GROMACS .gro file of C-alpha atoms in nm:
model
  257
    1UNK     CA    1   1.389   1.512  -2.432
    2UNK     CA    2   1.514   1.362  -2.106
    3UNK     CA    3   1.229   1.204  -1.908
    4UNK     CA    4   1.258   1.093  -1.545
    5UNK     CA    5   1.035   0.850  -1.354
    6UNK     CA    6   0.996   0.899  -0.980
    7UNK     CA    7   0.943   0.551  -0.835
    8UNK     CA    8   0.903   0.658  -0.477
    9UNK     CA    9   0.664   0.815  -0.225
   10UNK     CA   10   0.484   1.144  -0.260
   11UNK     CA   11   0.679   1.293   0.031
   12UNK     CA   12   1.001   1.259  -0.167
   13UNK     CA   13   0.865   1.432  -0.477
   14UNK     CA   14   1.033   1.771  -0.409
   15UNK     CA   15   1.371   1.601  -0.380
   16UNK     CA   16   1.300   1.392  -0.689
   17UNK     CA   17   1.215   1.702  -0.894
   18UNK     CA   18   1.535   1.870  -0.780
   19UNK     CA   19   1.740   1.563  -0.872
   20UNK     CA   20   1.560   1.528  -1.205
   21UNK     CA   21   1.631   1.891  -1.294
   22UNK     CA   22   1.996   1.848  -1.198
   23UNK     CA   23   2.009   1.542  -1.424
   24UNK     CA   24   1.874   1.740  -1.719
   25UNK     CA   25   1.519   1.602  -1.723
   26UNK     CA   26   1.247   1.812  -1.882
   27UNK     CA   27   0.964   1.594  -1.746
   28UNK     CA   28   0.901   1.384  -1.435
   29UNK     CA   29   0.631   1.114  -1.433
   30UNK     CA   30   0.493   0.977  -1.104
   31UNK     CA   31   0.263   0.693  -1.003
   32UNK     CA   32  -0.115   0.651  -1.007
   33UNK     CA   33  -0.287   0.830  -0.717
   34UNK     CA   34   0.053   0.922  -0.575
   35UNK     CA   35  -0.083   1.220  -0.383
   36UNK     CA   36  -0.324   1.023  -0.162
   37UNK     CA   37  -0.264   0.651  -0.200
   38UNK     CA   38  -0.461   0.419  -0.426
   39UNK     CA   39  -0.645   0.148  -0.229
   40UNK     CA   40  -0.757   0.370   0.057
   41UNK     CA   41  -1.135   0.322   0.034
   42UNK     CA   42  -1.414   0.521  -0.126
   43UNK     CA   43  -1.476   0.742   0.179
   44UNK     CA   44  -1.112   0.848   0.206
   45UNK     CA   45  -1.084   0.905  -0.169
   46UNK     CA   46  -1.399   1.119  -0.171
   47UNK     CA   47  -1.275   1.321   0.124
   48UNK     CA   48  -0.939   1.396  -0.039
   49UNK     CA   49  -1.062   1.450  -0.395
   50UNK     CA   50  -1.044   1.800  -0.537
   51UNK     CA   51  -1.098   1.980  -0.869
   52UNK     CA   52  -0.835   1.962  -1.142
   53UNK     CA   53  -0.758   2.330  -1.084
   54UNK     CA   54  -0.768   2.306  -0.705
   55UNK     CA   55  -0.512   2.367  -0.433
   56UNK     CA   56  -0.310   2.057  -0.519
   57UNK     CA   57  -0.264   2.170  -0.878
   58UNK     CA   58  -0.152   2.511  -0.753
   59UNK     CA   59   0.094   2.357  -0.507
   60UNK     CA   60   0.248   2.114  -0.754
   61UNK     CA   61   0.247   2.377  -1.027
   62UNK     CA   62   0.460   2.599  -0.806
   63UNK     CA   63   0.692   2.306  -0.735
   64UNK     CA   64   0.729   2.228  -1.106
   65UNK     CA   65   0.800   2.594  -1.182
   66UNK     CA   66   1.055   2.612  -0.901
   67UNK     CA   67   1.260   2.339  -1.069
   68UNK     CA   68   1.163   2.422  -1.430
   69UNK     CA   69   1.050   2.063  -1.486
   70UNK     CA   70   0.716   1.946  -1.627
   71UNK     CA   71   0.527   1.701  -1.405
   72UNK     CA   72   0.268   1.425  -1.438
   73UNK     CA   73   0.099   1.317  -1.116
   74UNK     CA   74  -0.193   1.092  -1.021
   75UNK     CA   75  -0.469   1.216  -0.789
   76UNK     CA   76  -0.842   1.180  -0.710
   77UNK     CA   77  -1.036   1.442  -0.904
   78UNK     CA   78  -1.374   1.572  -0.793
   79UNK     CA   79  -1.618   1.709  -1.051
   80UNK     CA   80  -1.959   1.768  -0.894
   81UNK     CA   81  -2.071   1.446  -0.730
   82UNK     CA   82  -1.832   1.231  -0.934
   83UNK     CA   83  -1.479   1.130  -0.833
   84UNK     CA   84  -1.229   1.020  -1.097
   85UNK     CA   85  -0.893   0.846  -1.091
   86UNK     CA   86  -0.703   1.115  -1.277
   87UNK     CA   87  -0.358   1.212  -1.399
   88UNK     CA   88  -0.260   1.571  -1.468
   89UNK     CA   89   0.023   1.714  -1.677
   90UNK     CA   90   0.178   2.043  -1.566
   91UNK     CA   91   0.426   2.242  -1.772
   92UNK     CA   92   0.770   2.349  -1.649
   93UNK     CA   93   0.606   2.685  -1.578
   94UNK     CA   94   0.344   2.519  -1.359
   95UNK     CA   95   0.058   2.555  -1.606
   96UNK     CA   96  -0.207   2.285  -1.647
   97UNK     CA   97  -0.166   2.127  -1.991
   98UNK     CA   98  -0.381   1.813  -1.980
   99UNK     CA   99  -0.600   1.618  -1.739
  100UNK     CA  100  -0.702   1.256  -1.802
  101UNK     CA  101  -0.960   1.044  -1.620
  102UNK     CA  102  -0.900   0.669  -1.612
  103UNK     CA  103  -1.137   0.504  -1.858
  104UNK     CA  104  -1.082   0.133  -1.783
  105UNK     CA  105  -1.152   0.070  -1.416
  106UNK     CA  106  -0.977  -0.221  -1.246
  107UNK     CA  107  -1.172  -0.456  -1.022
  108UNK     CA  108  -1.350  -0.367  -0.701
  109UNK     CA  109  -1.079  -0.118  -0.600
  110UNK     CA  110  -1.152   0.118  -0.888
  111UNK     CA  111  -1.523   0.049  -0.924
  112UNK     CA  112  -1.591   0.120  -0.557
  113UNK     CA  113  -1.399   0.446  -0.556
  114UNK     CA  114  -1.426   0.610  -0.899
  115UNK     CA  115  -1.646   0.694  -1.194
  116UNK     CA  116  -1.503   0.599  -1.536
  117UNK     CA  117  -1.366   0.871  -1.760
  118UNK     CA  118  -1.528   0.927  -2.099
  119UNK     CA  119  -1.240   1.070  -2.305
  120UNK     CA  120  -0.992   0.808  -2.423
  121UNK     CA  121  -0.736   1.026  -2.601
  122UNK     CA  122  -0.612   1.326  -2.403
  123UNK     CA  123  -0.302   1.497  -2.544
  124UNK     CA  124  -0.080   1.804  -2.514
  125UNK     CA  125   0.231   1.939  -2.682
  126UNK     CA  126   0.545   1.936  -2.468
  127UNK     CA  127   0.901   2.003  -2.574
  128UNK     CA  128   0.823   1.947  -2.941
  129UNK     CA  129   0.653   1.613  -2.875
  130UNK     CA  130   0.288   1.516  -2.878
  131UNK     CA  131   0.229   1.352  -2.540
  132UNK     CA  132  -0.072   1.152  -2.423
  133UNK     CA  133  -0.199   1.016  -2.092
  134UNK     CA  134  -0.334   0.679  -1.981
  135UNK     CA  135  -0.351   0.525  -1.632
  136UNK     CA  136  -0.244   0.175  -1.526
  137UNK     CA  137  -0.507  -0.078  -1.640
  138UNK     CA  138  -0.577   0.130  -1.953
  139UNK     CA  139  -0.245   0.029  -2.109
  140UNK     CA  140  -0.324  -0.340  -2.068
  141UNK     CA  141  -0.579  -0.305  -2.350
  142UNK     CA  142  -0.430  -0.265  -2.700
  143UNK     CA  143  -0.710  -0.035  -2.816
  144UNK     CA  144  -0.631   0.274  -2.602
  145UNK     CA  145  -0.264   0.267  -2.700
  146UNK     CA  146  -0.348   0.221  -3.067
  147UNK     CA  147  -0.601   0.505  -3.046
  148UNK     CA  148  -0.323   0.728  -2.917
  149UNK     CA  149  -0.087   0.620  -3.194
  150UNK     CA  150  -0.348   0.695  -3.461
  151UNK     CA  151  -0.411   1.035  -3.302
  152UNK     CA  152  -0.043   1.123  -3.327
  153UNK     CA  153   0.077   1.060  -2.971
  154UNK     CA  154   0.454   1.014  -2.968
  155UNK     CA  155   0.513   0.988  -2.594
  156UNK     CA  156   0.252   0.802  -2.386
  157UNK     CA  157   0.271   0.868  -2.011
  158UNK     CA  158   0.118   0.603  -1.785
  159UNK     CA  159   0.106   0.653  -1.405
  160UNK     CA  160   0.032   0.315  -1.250
  161UNK     CA  161  -0.009   0.117  -0.929
  162UNK     CA  162   0.091  -0.233  -1.039
  163UNK     CA  163   0.099  -0.490  -0.764
  164UNK     CA  164   0.259  -0.831  -0.733
  165UNK     CA  165   0.235  -1.088  -0.891
  166UNK     CA  166   0.170  -0.896  -1.214
  167UNK     CA  167   0.526  -0.782  -1.289
  168UNK     CA  168   0.488  -0.921  -1.641
  169UNK     CA  169   0.277  -0.618  -1.731
  170UNK     CA  170   0.573  -0.386  -1.677
  171UNK     CA  171   0.836  -0.632  -1.798
  172UNK     CA  172   0.669  -0.775  -2.109
  173UNK     CA  173   0.345  -0.603  -2.202
  174UNK     CA  174   0.457  -0.239  -2.186
  175UNK     CA  175   0.747  -0.288  -2.431
  176UNK     CA  176   0.512  -0.476  -2.662
  177UNK     CA  177   0.263  -0.188  -2.656
  178UNK     CA  178   0.541   0.053  -2.754
  179UNK     CA  179   0.652  -0.179  -3.034
  180UNK     CA  180   0.313  -0.259  -3.184
  181UNK     CA  181   0.196   0.104  -3.185
  182UNK     CA  182   0.535   0.260  -3.262
  183UNK     CA  183   0.553   0.516  -2.981
  184UNK     CA  184   0.732   0.570  -2.651
  185UNK     CA  185   0.562   0.446  -2.334
  186UNK     CA  186   0.660   0.575  -1.990
  187UNK     CA  187   0.515   0.346  -1.721
  188UNK     CA  188   0.561   0.490  -1.368
  189UNK     CA  189   0.487   0.254  -1.080
  190UNK     CA  190   0.497   0.242  -0.701
  191UNK     CA  191   0.727   0.019  -0.495
  192UNK     CA  192   0.572   0.020  -0.145
  193UNK     CA  193   0.290  -0.161   0.032
  194UNK     CA  194  -0.064  -0.049   0.105
  195UNK     CA  195  -0.278  -0.277   0.317
  196UNK     CA  196  -0.268  -0.618   0.150
  197UNK     CA  197  -0.126  -0.479  -0.173
  198UNK     CA  198   0.245  -0.496  -0.250
  199UNK     CA  199   0.352  -0.275  -0.541
  200UNK     CA  200   0.627  -0.424  -0.753
  201UNK     CA  201   0.817  -0.126  -0.893
  202UNK     CA  202   0.969  -0.216  -1.232
  203UNK     CA  203   0.888   0.127  -1.379
  204UNK     CA  204   0.967   0.111  -1.749
  205UNK     CA  205   1.044   0.345  -2.037
  206UNK     CA  206   1.010   0.167  -2.372
  207UNK     CA  207   1.074   0.289  -2.724
  208UNK     CA  208   0.935   0.107  -3.029
  209UNK     CA  209   1.266  -0.080  -3.050
  210UNK     CA  210   1.379  -0.150  -2.693
  211UNK     CA  211   1.344  -0.093  -2.320
  212UNK     CA  212   1.529   0.235  -2.272
  213UNK     CA  213   1.521   0.251  -1.891
  214UNK     CA  214   1.411   0.012  -1.617
  215UNK     CA  215   1.372   0.049  -1.241
  216UNK     CA  216   1.417  -0.222  -0.981
  217UNK     CA  217   1.188  -0.301  -0.690
  218UNK     CA  218   1.276  -0.013  -0.457
  219UNK     CA  219   1.264   0.367  -0.455
  220UNK     CA  220   1.447   0.501  -0.757
  221UNK     CA  221   1.468   0.788  -1.003
  222UNK     CA  222   1.534   0.664  -1.356
  223UNK     CA  223   1.618   0.868  -1.665
  224UNK     CA  224   1.553   0.804  -2.033
  225UNK     CA  225   1.627   0.996  -2.351
  226UNK     CA  226   1.318   1.018  -2.571
  227UNK     CA  227   1.443   1.066  -2.927
  228UNK     CA  228   1.177   1.162  -3.186
  229UNK     CA  229   1.412   1.049  -3.461
  230UNK     CA  230   1.342   0.690  -3.351
  231UNK     CA  231   0.976   0.743  -3.438
  232UNK     CA  232   1.064   0.879  -3.782
  233UNK     CA  233   1.227   0.550  -3.883
  234UNK     CA  234   0.988   0.277  -3.766
  235UNK     CA  235   1.125  -0.074  -3.741
  236UNK     CA  236   0.792  -0.210  -3.855
  237UNK     CA  237   0.497  -0.081  -4.055
  238UNK     CA  238   0.208  -0.198  -3.841
  239UNK     CA  239   0.027   0.135  -3.859
  240UNK     CA  240   0.062   0.174  -4.236
  241UNK     CA  241  -0.037  -0.187  -4.303
  242UNK     CA  242  -0.357  -0.185  -4.101
  243UNK     CA  243  -0.686  -0.276  -4.274
  244UNK     CA  244  -0.952  -0.102  -4.062
  245UNK     CA  245  -1.240  -0.212  -4.283
  246UNK     CA  246  -1.180  -0.569  -4.166
  247UNK     CA  247  -1.192  -0.476  -3.798
  248UNK     CA  248  -1.529  -0.304  -3.779
  249UNK     CA  249  -1.689  -0.596  -3.600
  250UNK     CA  250  -1.450  -0.541  -3.310
  251UNK     CA  251  -1.626  -0.217  -3.222
  252UNK     CA  252  -1.981  -0.345  -3.262
  253UNK     CA  253  -2.181  -0.443  -2.955
  254UNK     CA  254  -2.224  -0.818  -2.946
  255UNK     CA  255  -2.469  -1.033  -2.748
  256UNK     CA  256  -2.465  -0.966  -2.375
  257UNK     CA  257  -2.354  -1.255  -2.158
   0.00000   0.00000   0.00000
């Protein structure tokens, strides 16, 4: 499967989908909260939030179907009184396949704007691959990625809004996550500025063995070939050699600070 990452603004998404389709991509992954902006304040987020099956999903579903390309996009999701930092996967026919709510909230930005999601592993089948969704800060914890690996995720899609000076997350940590859990990770970032935040770009597609594709610091559409055969011949045996009985204390609640 050819996967493309749109490291650019929401307004250029139609052109990016057209270019991705022309380049043979079956899937386009975009950034965290690409449809509205990320650090825009709780009032603005609440005003722009909408249900997972709302008008935005219909609009982007039609766009995906027009170009016959599946799409992952970040947006603020409203469910009753709660607003979530969410990412939705649409099929190449524009159908909703999966919707994930960010579980690990980052700092005051997230905590002031969103409720935390409760479902860690959200998956769908796409193009013969089992795909999963996380968002930004989630991937910086080893546990969510490992949970996906143990649940059979082969291709982990991670919309993000990574700002400077944390480029090392994209450059070093994302490839390590792919290696230690033996799956593909697609990390789709922004490259603009928003208030005091400067987003660093560096979108990354990593296989268990190497960085397959890497963006620079500006607007860019990158392509990567996701080959399931790579997953069938793991370089290491981390998953098989685990000893879960020894790790039980890691999931027990300890004393509160």
